Short mmCIF file of C-alpha atoms and ligand atoms in Angstrom, two decimals:
data_model
loop_
_atom_site.label_atom_id
_atom_site.label_comp_id
_atom_site.label_asym_id
_atom_site.label_seq_id
_atom_site.Cartn_x
_atom_site.Cartn_y
_atom_site.Cartn_z
CA MET A 1 -0.01 0.00 0.01
CA LYS A 2 1.16 3.43 -0.94
CA PHE A 3 1.54 6.32 1.52
CA ASP A 4 -1.21 8.66 0.35
CA LEU A 5 -2.16 11.77 2.17
CA SER A 6 -5.34 12.22 0.12
CA VAL A 7 -7.04 10.08 2.76
CA LEU A 8 -6.55 12.90 5.08
CA THR A 9 -7.27 15.75 2.67
CA ASP A 10 -10.45 14.18 1.55
CA ASN A 11 -11.69 13.99 5.11
CA LEU A 12 -10.36 17.39 6.30
CA GLY A 13 -13.79 18.55 7.46
CA ALA A 14 -14.34 15.57 9.70
CA ILE A 15 -10.77 15.72 11.04
CA ALA A 16 -11.11 19.38 11.83
CA ASP A 17 -14.33 18.70 13.71
CA GLY A 18 -12.61 16.03 15.73
CA PHE A 19 -9.73 18.33 16.46
CA MET A 20 -12.10 20.93 17.68
CA VAL A 21 -13.88 18.35 19.97
CA THR A 22 -10.44 17.42 21.32
CA LEU A 23 -9.51 20.96 21.90
CA GLY A 24 -12.90 21.83 23.61
CA THR A 25 -13.09 18.80 25.94
CA TRP A 26 -9.35 19.27 26.80
CA LEU A 27 -9.55 23.05 27.55
CA GLY A 28 -12.91 22.63 29.25
CA GLY A 29 -11.54 19.78 31.29
CA VAL A 30 -8.49 21.91 32.21
CA ALA A 31 -10.69 24.81 33.28
CA LEU A 32 -12.82 22.61 35.40
CA GLY A 33 -9.88 20.69 36.82
CA LEU A 34 -8.08 23.91 37.86
CA ALA A 35 -11.24 25.31 39.47
CA LEU A 36 -12.03 22.11 41.28
CA GLY A 37 -8.45 21.63 42.20
CA LEU A 38 -8.11 25.05 43.69
CA LEU A 39 -11.35 24.55 45.60
CA VAL A 40 -10.24 21.19 46.92
CA ALA A 41 -6.84 22.56 47.97
CA VAL A 42 -8.34 25.58 49.76
CA LEU A 43 -10.94 23.42 51.55
CA GLN A 44 -8.24 20.90 52.51
CA LEU A 45 -6.26 23.62 54.12
CA PHE A 46 -9.04 25.66 55.70
CA GLY A 47 -12.15 23.56 55.72
CA PRO A 48 -13.65 21.76 58.68
CA ARG A 49 -12.11 18.47 59.69
CA TRP A 50 -14.87 16.15 58.40
CA LEU A 51 -14.73 17.85 54.96
CA ARG A 52 -11.00 17.36 54.88
CA ALA A 53 -11.45 13.67 55.55
CA ILE A 54 -13.87 13.33 52.69
CA LEU A 55 -11.60 15.20 50.26
CA ARG A 56 -8.72 12.90 51.18
CA VAL A 57 -10.84 9.94 50.31
CA TYR A 58 -11.90 11.63 46.99
CA ILE A 59 -8.24 12.29 46.04
CA GLU A 60 -7.26 8.78 46.96
CA ILE A 61 -9.96 7.12 44.86
CA ILE A 62 -9.41 9.32 41.78
CA ARG A 63 -5.58 8.88 42.02
CA SER A 64 -5.57 5.13 42.47
CA THR A 65 -8.07 4.10 39.70
CA PRO A 66 -7.53 4.26 35.92
CA PHE A 67 -9.04 7.19 34.09
CA LEU A 68 -10.67 4.78 31.66
CA ILE A 69 -12.68 3.08 34.46
CA GLN A 70 -13.67 6.49 35.92
CA LEU A 71 -15.03 7.46 32.54
CA PHE A 72 -17.01 4.22 32.19
CA LEU A 73 -18.45 4.69 35.62
CA LEU A 74 -19.49 8.27 34.81
CA TYR A 75 -20.96 7.57 31.38
CA TYR A 76 -22.38 4.07 31.70
CA GLY A 77 -22.85 3.95 35.50
CA GLY A 78 -24.14 7.54 35.81
CA PRO A 79 -27.70 6.85 34.59
CA ALA A 80 -28.17 4.37 37.41
CA LEU A 81 -27.53 7.29 39.81
CA GLY A 82 -29.66 9.65 37.84
CA ILE A 83 -26.75 11.34 36.07
CA THR A 84 -27.34 11.10 32.36
CA LEU A 85 -24.82 12.97 30.34
CA ASP A 86 -24.13 13.19 26.59
CA ALA A 87 -20.69 11.92 25.64
CA ILE A 88 -18.97 15.26 25.23
CA PRO A 89 -20.02 16.78 28.55
CA ALA A 90 -19.31 13.44 30.20
CA GLY A 91 -15.86 13.43 28.70
CA LEU A 92 -15.15 17.07 29.69
CA ILE A 93 -16.35 16.50 33.29
CA GLY A 94 -14.46 13.17 33.52
CA LEU A 95 -11.28 14.82 32.45
CA GLY A 96 -11.86 17.77 34.83
CA VAL A 97 -12.48 15.50 37.77
CA TYR A 98 -9.48 13.41 36.97
CA GLY A 99 -7.25 16.43 36.66
CA SER A 100 -8.56 18.10 39.69
CA VAL A 101 -6.86 15.88 42.24
CA TYR A 102 -3.48 16.39 40.60
CA PHE A 103 -4.14 20.17 40.31
CA ALA A 104 -5.18 20.16 44.00
CA GLU A 105 -1.92 18.51 45.01
CA ILE A 106 0.08 21.07 43.08
CA PHE A 107 -1.90 23.92 44.60
CA ARG A 108 -1.48 22.38 48.09
CA THR A 109 2.28 22.35 47.68
CA GLY A 110 2.02 25.97 46.58
CA PHE A 111 0.00 27.07 49.56
CA ASN A 112 2.40 25.34 51.94
CA SER A 113 5.38 27.02 50.40
CA ILE A 114 4.37 30.41 51.79
CA PRO A 115 5.94 31.00 55.24
CA PRO A 116 3.14 30.94 57.93
CA GLY A 117 4.41 34.15 59.49
CA GLN A 118 3.29 36.10 56.43
CA LEU A 119 -0.18 34.81 56.90
CA GLU A 120 -0.20 35.64 60.66
CA ALA A 121 0.86 39.21 59.86
CA ALA A 122 -2.05 39.44 57.37
CA GLU A 123 -4.44 37.92 59.90
CA CYS A 124 -3.31 40.44 62.59
CA LEU A 125 -4.02 43.29 60.07
CA GLY A 126 -7.61 42.04 59.70
CA LEU A 127 -7.42 40.46 56.21
CA SER A 128 -9.87 37.73 55.77
CA ARG A 129 -9.05 34.12 54.83
CA LEU A 130 -10.09 34.74 51.19
CA GLN A 131 -8.20 38.03 50.99
CA VAL A 132 -5.02 36.25 52.34
CA ILE A 133 -5.40 33.54 49.72
CA ARG A 134 -5.98 35.96 46.90
CA ARG A 135 -3.57 38.68 47.74
CA ILE A 136 -0.70 36.95 49.65
CA GLN A 137 -0.67 33.25 48.75
CA LEU A 138 -1.82 32.91 45.18
CA PRO A 139 0.40 35.59 43.61
CA GLN A 140 3.55 34.22 45.28
CA MET A 141 2.79 30.54 44.68
CA LEU A 142 1.65 30.78 41.03
CA VAL A 143 5.20 31.67 39.85
CA LEU A 144 6.37 28.66 41.70
CA ILE A 145 3.82 26.00 40.61
CA LEU A 146 3.48 27.26 36.98
CA PRO A 147 5.78 24.58 35.52
CA ALA A 148 3.93 21.78 37.42
CA LEU A 149 0.61 23.19 36.24
CA VAL A 150 1.71 23.38 32.64
CA ASN A 151 3.10 19.81 32.78
CA MET A 152 -0.29 18.60 34.13
CA VAL A 153 -2.16 20.45 31.31
CA THR A 154 -0.15 18.59 28.71
CA ILE A 155 -0.80 15.28 30.48
CA LEU A 156 -4.51 15.95 30.28
CA CYS A 157 -4.11 16.68 26.63
CA LYS A 158 -2.58 13.28 26.06
CA GLU A 159 -5.39 11.65 27.99
CA THR A 160 -8.11 12.95 25.73
CA PRO A 161 -7.93 9.90 23.33
CA VAL A 162 -9.32 7.87 26.13
CA LEU A 163 -12.59 9.83 25.64
CA SER A 164 -13.08 7.93 22.41
CA ILE A 165 -14.03 4.91 24.52
CA ILE A 166 -17.24 6.59 25.52
CA THR A 167 -17.88 7.67 21.94
CA VAL A 168 -16.83 11.29 22.22
CA PRO A 169 -16.22 12.27 18.59
CA GLU A 170 -12.71 13.63 19.14
CA LEU A 171 -9.57 13.44 17.02
CA THR A 172 -8.60 9.83 17.79
CA LEU A 173 -12.06 8.47 17.30
CA VAL A 174 -12.50 10.27 13.96
CA LEU A 175 -9.05 9.33 12.61
CA SER A 176 -9.19 5.75 13.73
CA GLY A 177 -12.66 5.56 12.02
CA ILE A 178 -11.08 6.76 8.81
CA GLY A 179 -8.25 4.34 9.34
CA SER A 180 -10.44 1.29 9.63
CA GLN A 181 -12.57 2.35 6.56
CA THR A 182 -9.60 2.99 4.36
CA PHE A 183 -6.90 0.82 5.89
CA ALA A 184 -4.58 3.90 5.61
CA PHE A 185 -3.27 3.42 9.19
CA ALA A 186 0.16 4.93 8.54
CA GLU A 187 -1.30 8.22 7.32
CA VAL A 188 -3.86 8.27 10.12
CA LEU A 189 -1.30 7.60 12.88
CA LEU A 190 0.97 10.22 11.49
CA ALA A 191 -1.88 12.75 11.58
CA LEU A 192 -2.60 11.77 15.13
CA CYS A 193 0.99 12.26 16.26
CA LEU A 194 1.19 15.59 14.60
CA GLY A 195 -2.10 16.71 16.07
CA TYR A 196 -1.20 15.99 19.67
CA LEU A 197 2.36 17.16 19.12
CA ALA A 198 1.08 20.52 17.98
CA LEU A 199 -1.21 20.79 21.06
CA VAL A 200 1.49 19.97 23.53
CA GLU A 201 4.00 22.13 21.84
CA ALA A 202 1.60 25.12 21.84
CA THR A 203 0.94 24.46 25.54
CA SER A 204 4.67 24.52 26.57
CA ARG A 205 5.08 27.68 24.46
CA VAL A 206 2.31 29.39 26.31
CA GLY A 207 3.65 28.04 29.62
CA GLN A 208 7.14 29.52 28.85
CA ALA A 209 5.61 32.85 27.83
CA LEU A 210 3.70 32.96 31.14
CA GLU A 211 6.88 32.09 33.11
CA ARG A 212 8.80 34.80 31.38
CA ARG A 213 6.01 37.27 32.10
CA ALA A 214 5.90 36.23 35.70
CA GLN A 215 9.63 36.59 36.01
CA ARG A 216 9.63 39.96 34.40
CA TYR A 217 6.81 41.06 36.61
CA LEU A 218 8.82 39.84 39.57
CA GLY A 219 12.14 40.88 38.05
CA THR A 220 12.56 43.89 40.31
CA SER A 221 11.54 41.80 43.36
CA PRO A 222 13.61 38.91 44.54
CA VAL A 223 10.44 37.02 45.48
CA LYS A 224 11.31 34.08 43.28
CA LYS A 225 14.65 33.66 44.91
CA THR A 226 13.30 33.84 48.43
CA LEU A 227 10.56 31.40 47.53
CA GLN A 228 13.01 28.99 46.06
CA GLU A 229 15.18 29.27 49.23
CA ASP A 230 12.14 28.62 51.36
CA ILE A 231 11.42 25.43 49.51
CA ALA A 232 14.95 24.26 49.53
CA MET B 1 0.49 54.47 86.49
CA SER B 2 -1.67 56.89 88.37
CA ALA B 3 -4.44 55.59 90.57
CA SER B 4 -7.14 57.23 88.54
CA ARG B 5 -6.24 54.76 85.70
CA ALA B 6 -6.51 51.69 87.87
CA ASN B 7 -9.71 50.56 86.09
CA ASP B 8 -8.64 51.69 82.70
CA ALA B 9 -7.18 48.32 81.69
CA ILE B 10 -6.85 48.05 77.90
CA ILE B 11 -5.52 44.50 78.04
CA GLU B 12 -6.85 42.20 80.85
CA ALA B 13 -5.82 38.56 81.16
CA ARG B 14 -7.23 36.64 83.99
CA GLY B 15 -6.08 33.13 84.86
CA MET B 16 -4.98 32.50 81.37
CA GLY B 17 -3.45 29.11 80.57
CA LYS B 18 -2.24 27.45 77.40
CA ARG B 19 -1.21 23.87 76.71
CA PHE B 20 0.38 22.23 73.68
CA GLY B 21 -0.81 18.65 74.04
CA ASP B 22 0.30 17.58 77.43
CA ASN B 23 2.75 20.39 77.77
CA THR B 24 1.46 23.26 79.91
CA VAL B 25 3.19 26.31 78.46
CA LEU B 26 1.30 28.97 80.37
CA ALA B 27 -0.39 28.76 83.70
CA ASP B 28 -2.63 31.10 85.63
CA ILE B 29 -1.36 34.26 83.84
CA ASP B 30 -2.87 37.50 85.14
CA LEU B 31 -1.80 40.56 83.20
CA ARG B 32 -3.39 43.97 83.23
CA VAL B 33 -2.04 46.67 80.88
CA HIS B 34 -3.29 50.18 81.17
CA ARG B 35 -3.66 52.69 78.36
CA SER B 36 -0.20 54.19 77.40
CA GLU B 37 1.56 51.68 79.57
CA VAL B 38 4.77 49.91 78.25
CA VAL B 39 5.13 46.33 79.53
CA CYS B 40 8.29 44.46 78.86
CA LEU B 41 8.16 40.71 79.02
CA ILE B 42 11.52 39.06 79.85
CA GLY B 43 12.49 35.54 80.71
CA PRO B 44 14.62 32.66 79.56
CA SER B 45 14.08 31.06 76.19
CA GLY B 46 11.19 28.66 76.19
CA SER B 47 9.52 30.34 79.17
CA GLY B 48 6.39 31.07 77.16
CA LYS B 49 6.92 34.82 76.30
CA SER B 50 5.96 34.40 72.56
CA THR B 51 3.03 32.19 73.40
CA LEU B 52 1.70 34.72 75.84
CA LEU B 53 2.01 37.48 73.33
CA ARG B 54 0.42 35.35 70.64
CA CYS B 55 -2.51 34.57 72.91
CA LEU B 56 -3.07 38.31 73.32
CA ALA B 57 -3.52 38.56 69.54
CA PHE B 58 -5.36 35.23 69.49
CA LEU B 59 -2.81 33.74 67.06
CA GLU B 60 -2.89 30.94 69.69
CA ARG B 61 -6.11 29.87 71.29
CA TYR B 62 -5.76 29.94 75.11
CA ASP B 63 -7.27 27.06 77.04
CA GLU B 64 -7.97 28.55 80.43
CA GLY B 65 -9.14 31.88 81.74
CA GLU B 66 -10.05 34.95 79.80
CA VAL B 67 -8.44 37.77 77.88
CA GLU B 68 -10.31 41.06 77.33
CA LEU B 69 -9.18 43.77 75.00
CA GLU B 70 -10.75 47.10 75.80
CA GLY B 71 -13.53 45.22 77.72
CA GLU B 72 -14.29 42.74 74.85
CA LEU B 73 -13.67 39.08 75.38
CA LEU B 74 -11.14 37.81 72.87
CA GLY B 75 -11.56 34.64 70.90
CA PHE B 76 -14.65 33.45 72.69
CA GLU B 77 -18.27 34.54 73.26
CA ARG B 78 -20.40 33.76 76.24
CA GLY B 79 -23.13 31.21 75.44
CA ARG B 80 -26.69 31.26 76.80
CA GLN B 81 -25.74 29.59 80.03
CA GLY B 82 -22.72 31.77 80.44
CA GLN B 83 -20.45 29.05 79.16
CA ARG B 84 -17.52 29.82 76.76
CA VAL B 85 -18.00 29.12 73.11
CA ALA B 86 -15.55 29.78 70.28
CA ALA B 87 -16.10 33.03 68.45
CA SER B 88 -16.35 33.17 64.71
CA ASN B 89 -13.29 34.31 62.71
CA ARG B 90 -15.13 37.58 61.97
CA ARG B 91 -15.73 38.24 65.66
CA VAL B 92 -12.04 37.48 66.45
CA ARG B 93 -10.95 39.94 63.83
CA GLN B 94 -13.38 42.50 65.26
CA VAL B 95 -12.13 42.23 68.82
CA ARG B 96 -8.51 42.21 67.54
CA ARG B 97 -9.00 45.22 65.24
CA ASN B 98 -7.09 47.64 67.53
CA VAL B 99 -4.08 45.33 68.06
CA GLY B 100 -0.94 45.67 65.88
CA MET B 101 1.70 42.99 65.99
CA VAL B 102 5.44 43.02 65.11
CA PHE B 103 7.23 39.82 64.72
CA GLN B 104 10.80 38.76 65.11
CA GLN B 105 11.02 37.71 61.46
CA PHE B 106 9.30 40.84 60.12
CA ASN B 107 6.90 38.86 58.02
CA LEU B 108 6.67 41.32 55.26
CA TRP B 109 5.07 40.22 51.95
CA PRO B 110 8.02 39.85 49.54
CA HIS B 111 5.95 40.23 46.33
CA MET B 112 4.69 43.67 47.19
CA THR B 113 6.52 47.00 47.36
CA VAL B 114 7.15 48.58 50.75
CA LEU B 115 4.30 50.99 50.19
CA ALA B 116 2.03 48.20 49.08
CA ASN B 117 2.84 46.26 52.24
CA VAL B 118 1.82 49.25 54.36
CA THR B 119 -1.32 50.05 52.37
CA GLU B 120 -2.67 46.58 51.73
CA ALA B 121 -4.85 46.40 54.82
CA LEU B 122 -5.82 50.04 54.56
CA LYS B 123 -7.30 49.29 51.16
CA ARG B 124 -8.80 45.85 51.86
CA VAL B 125 -9.85 46.15 55.44
CA LYS B 126 -10.43 49.80 56.06
CA ARG B 127 -11.62 50.32 52.52
CA LEU B 128 -9.70 53.49 51.98
CA SER B 129 -9.34 54.71 48.43
CA ARG B 130 -6.06 54.22 46.72
CA THR B 131 -5.10 57.87 47.21
CA ASP B 132 -5.97 58.07 50.84
CA ALA B 133 -4.28 54.71 51.56
CA ASP B 134 -1.12 55.87 49.73
CA ASN B 135 -1.08 59.08 51.57
CA ARG B 136 -1.44 57.47 54.90
CA GLY B 137 1.05 54.73 53.93
CA ARG B 138 3.68 57.41 52.99
CA ALA B 139 3.05 59.28 56.24
CA MET B 140 3.71 55.98 58.15
CA LEU B 141 6.84 55.36 56.23
CA ASP B 142 7.96 58.93 56.95
CA LYS B 143 7.33 58.27 60.64
CA VAL B 144 9.76 55.33 60.70
CA GLY B 145 12.24 57.23 58.51
CA LEU B 146 11.72 55.31 55.33
CA ALA B 147 9.82 57.71 53.09
CA ASP B 148 12.40 57.17 50.28
CA LYS B 149 11.92 53.40 50.30
CA ALA B 150 8.23 53.36 49.30
CA ALA B 151 8.95 51.77 45.89
CA ALA B 152 11.47 49.32 46.97
CA TYR B 153 10.82 45.61 47.69
CA PRO B 154 11.39 44.18 51.11
CA ALA B 155 14.37 42.06 50.17
CA GLN B 156 16.21 45.19 48.97
CA LEU B 157 16.19 46.57 52.47
CA SER B 158 18.36 45.83 55.52
CA GLY B 159 16.78 43.87 58.41
CA GLY B 160 16.43 47.00 60.42
CA GLN B 161 14.64 48.77 57.63
CA GLN B 162 12.40 45.81 57.04
CA GLN B 163 11.42 45.70 60.70
CA ARG B 164 10.66 49.46 60.60
CA VAL B 165 8.40 48.82 57.55
CA ALA B 166 6.68 46.12 59.54
CA ILE B 167 6.11 48.64 62.33
CA ALA B 168 4.76 51.18 59.85
CA ARG B 169 2.43 48.55 58.43
CA ALA B 170 1.02 47.83 61.89
CA LEU B 171 0.70 51.51 62.81
CA ALA B 172 -1.10 52.40 59.62
CA MET B 173 -4.12 50.57 60.98
CA GLU B 174 -4.12 53.00 63.94
CA PRO B 175 -3.92 50.35 66.64
CA HIS B 176 -4.54 51.08 70.30
CA ILE B 177 -2.17 48.32 71.42
CA MET B 178 1.19 47.29 69.82
CA LEU B 179 2.60 43.82 70.52
CA PHE B 180 6.24 43.21 69.79
CA ASP B 181 7.79 39.68 69.82
CA GLU B 182 11.67 40.08 70.05
CA PRO B 183 11.62 42.76 67.31
CA THR B 184 15.40 43.13 67.26
CA SER B 185 16.51 39.47 67.80
CA ALA B 186 16.90 38.76 64.18
CA LEU B 187 18.97 41.82 63.45
CA ASP B 188 22.69 42.42 63.15
CA PRO B 189 23.75 44.31 66.26
CA GLU B 190 24.44 47.53 64.48
CA LEU B 191 20.82 47.62 63.26
CA VAL B 192 19.20 47.08 66.58
CA GLY B 193 19.36 50.84 67.58
CA GLU B 194 17.31 52.24 64.67
CA VAL B 195 14.40 49.87 65.55
CA LEU B 196 14.52 50.57 69.26
CA GLN B 197 14.62 54.24 68.43
CA VAL B 198 11.28 53.99 66.58
CA MET B 199 9.80 52.04 69.53
CA LYS B 200 10.99 54.60 72.03
CA GLN B 201 9.37 57.33 69.97
CA LEU B 202 6.08 55.28 69.89
CA ALA B 203 6.19 54.92 73.66
CA ALA B 204 6.81 58.58 74.11
CA GLU B 205 3.67 59.26 71.99
CA GLY B 206 1.61 57.21 74.46
CA MET B 207 1.17 53.96 72.58
CA THR B 208 0.21 51.00 74.76
CA MET B 209 2.91 48.42 74.14
CA VAL B 210 3.71 44.91 75.27
CA VAL B 211 7.30 44.00 74.23
CA VAL B 212 9.01 40.70 74.43
CA THR B 213 12.60 41.54 74.53
CA HIS B 214 16.10 40.57 75.54
CA GLU B 215 17.18 44.19 75.38
CA MET B 216 17.41 44.90 79.12
CA GLY B 217 18.66 48.40 78.49
CA PHE B 218 15.50 49.17 76.46
CA ALA B 219 13.30 47.62 79.20
CA ALA B 220 15.07 49.61 81.91
CA GLN B 221 14.69 52.89 80.01
CA VAL B 222 11.26 52.58 78.43
CA ALA B 223 9.15 50.09 80.37
CA ASP B 224 6.66 51.18 83.05
CA THR B 225 6.34 47.55 84.08
CA VAL B 226 8.70 44.64 83.57
CA VAL B 227 7.24 41.09 83.84
CA PHE B 228 9.55 38.11 84.32
CA LEU B 229 8.20 34.83 83.03
CA ASP B 230 9.69 31.46 83.94
CA GLN B 231 8.38 28.06 82.95
CA GLY B 232 5.04 29.56 81.94
CA LYS B 233 4.40 31.50 85.15
CA VAL B 234 4.73 35.09 86.07
CA VAL B 235 7.60 35.00 88.68
CA ALA B 236 8.08 38.71 89.21
CA ARG B 237 6.70 41.94 88.11
CA GLY B 238 7.21 45.55 88.92
CA SER B 239 8.94 48.72 87.85
CA PRO B 240 12.34 48.25 86.11
CA SER B 241 14.11 49.24 89.28
CA GLU B 242 12.09 46.78 91.40
CA VAL B 243 12.72 43.96 88.96
CA PHE B 244 16.32 44.76 88.02
CA ARG B 245 17.74 46.15 91.29
CA HIS B 246 15.74 44.39 93.89
CA ALA B 247 15.11 41.00 92.44
CA GLU B 248 13.87 38.66 95.14
CA SER B 249 13.12 35.57 93.21
CA PRO B 250 16.17 33.31 92.91
CA ARG B 251 15.19 32.41 89.29
CA LEU B 252 15.13 36.10 88.34
CA GLN B 253 18.50 36.68 90.09
CA GLN B 254 19.93 33.79 88.10
CA PHE B 255 18.50 35.16 84.87
CA LEU B 256 19.90 38.54 85.46
CA GLN B 257 23.25 37.14 86.46
CA ASN B 258 23.45 35.19 83.27
CA TYR B 259 22.57 38.28 81.31
CA LEU B 260 25.32 40.28 82.98
CA GLU B 261 27.92 37.58 82.39
CA ARG B 262 26.99 37.30 78.73
CA ASN B 263 27.25 41.01 78.15
CA ALA B 264 30.23 41.96 80.32
CA PHE B 265 32.77 40.75 77.75
CA TRP B 266 35.36 43.29 78.96
CA ASP B 267 35.81 41.28 82.20
CA THR B 268 37.30 38.52 80.18
CA LEU B 269 39.48 40.93 78.42
CA GLU B 270 40.98 42.35 81.59
CA GLU B 271 41.62 38.93 82.95
CA SER B 272 43.56 37.79 79.92
CA THR B 273 45.72 40.99 79.82
CA THR B 274 46.57 40.67 83.49
CA HIS B 275 47.53 37.04 82.97
CA ALA B 276 49.62 37.89 79.95
N1 LIG C 1 3.19 25.52 68.25
C1 LIG C 1 3.74 24.88 69.32
N2 LIG C 1 3.56 23.55 69.49
C2 LIG C 1 4.07 22.92 70.57
N3 LIG C 1 4.77 23.47 71.49
C3 LIG C 1 5.10 24.78 71.36
C4 LIG C 1 4.58 25.56 70.26
N4 LIG C 1 4.92 26.86 70.42
C5 LIG C 1 5.74 26.86 71.54
N5 LIG C 1 5.75 25.68 72.12
C6 LIG C 1 6.42 25.34 73.38
O1 LIG C 1 6.02 26.19 74.31
C7 LIG C 1 7.06 26.59 75.14
C8 LIG C 1 7.12 28.14 75.17
O2 LIG C 1 7.54 28.58 73.87
P1 LIG C 1 7.66 30.08 73.59
O3 LIG C 1 6.42 30.81 73.94
O4 LIG C 1 8.08 30.25 72.18
O5 LIG C 1 8.85 30.62 74.51
P2 LIG C 1 9.69 31.94 74.48
O6 LIG C 1 9.13 32.87 73.51
O7 LIG C 1 9.75 32.39 75.89
O8 LIG C 1 11.08 31.46 74.07
C9 LIG C 1 8.33 25.92 74.67
O9 LIG C 1 8.54 24.81 75.46
C10 LIG C 1 7.96 25.51 73.29
O10 LIG C 1 8.62 24.36 72.94
MG1 LIG C 2 9.98 33.65 71.69
#
């Protein structure tokens, strides 16, 4: 069989749709994961004891089961619990929940890296918990955890093919469909690799730009240095 | 303090106790501080000075007794049957609103400029406009002699300057009470003076102050009352001359003796020259 890219060009519309679904579920999952993760981390640090215990169990369960099984449970087991979701929302939510526990761990490390004395000073001056988080902790820790966050975002990108199992019409599902119809597996696999490579590459570019910006913003202040010393 | 002010206690701790697990760190502390009084807390390391101070700001929750700030119970509320129930965070902040605290490690926020450190709470807590907050912030920096450092970041300052910024940050909130926990202990010796100078000025202006310190000279000069703490108990208290010159407690005598020996370095000098 000849290597023939017309298989791809003939199906460009369908491939583009699949790419957009991948992009949408991925970025949606990232947004949900970041929000949930931050919430979990904050509640773990400041929430009541019983809630912290529940969150520990949540994290443990998500971390120690395969993403595939979690998706199955959500999509096929959900209706039994009264949660009926279309494939795309189910995929997005599944990805977000899966990512949230890793994001939560990253945020938690970040929160813990801020010296407690800084928080006590804020408390004595009358700042509320939320103000302390927003004004004192987050700005200092974001610089620090940015690389870990970006890394997790790329990992989630590479998990999106799993969504094909629950029939989400994303890039992998679309292309493997084309592959089995035309037997042009080489072309299809090449397209898949290039697609994910582009996404991951774009992510790390954005991550590097953000880091540079953060460093420039902190350029006049030695905060990054002191933070690194605190962690060391 | 004059007799007319006898009931004018701005801080009143009665029978206060604090445990960490099984370790009783403070026992039966009675402390009464009057308006404009300067109290210096002295005592050996580990005697509970920091813990006492932190309980007065409710950074630590005390287990026994009561603390009142300007007549308001700190950290707790009285329940229906008069029992003690934990107060909400909001209530704690409200009762603590007139307390400023200065820490040994300064605890400035490194990602903010000096001026932003001083104005943060003015903007977020007192809800001052940016202009008003900046004006007051600059006035406070001027007061501690750092008007020209407004745009600097904390790490660009010396320790003594950082501590003065921390004092300005606390003063900006117009506290009625200032608590200092060994404010000069983290400083190089040549920087101690500039911080003590600011504190002396505050005392002279009538600020109510509780100062944990190892600077006996400062205590002797500035304190109205010196309180000696040992193993979590108040062992002696009185005017500086009562405590320093007429120490009765053997523990206090021992403590002062140690202090003198540590500081009288010239004695050893003389000995070695005579022996040479
Ligand atoms: N957070 C804490 N947890 C447990 N023990 C503590 C804590 N803080 C202080 N202590 C103990 O309480 C005692 C008094 O400490 P502290 O108030 O710091 O003394 P000082 O300031 O006089 O040196 C010490 O024995 C110390 O080990
Ligand atoms: Mg101490």
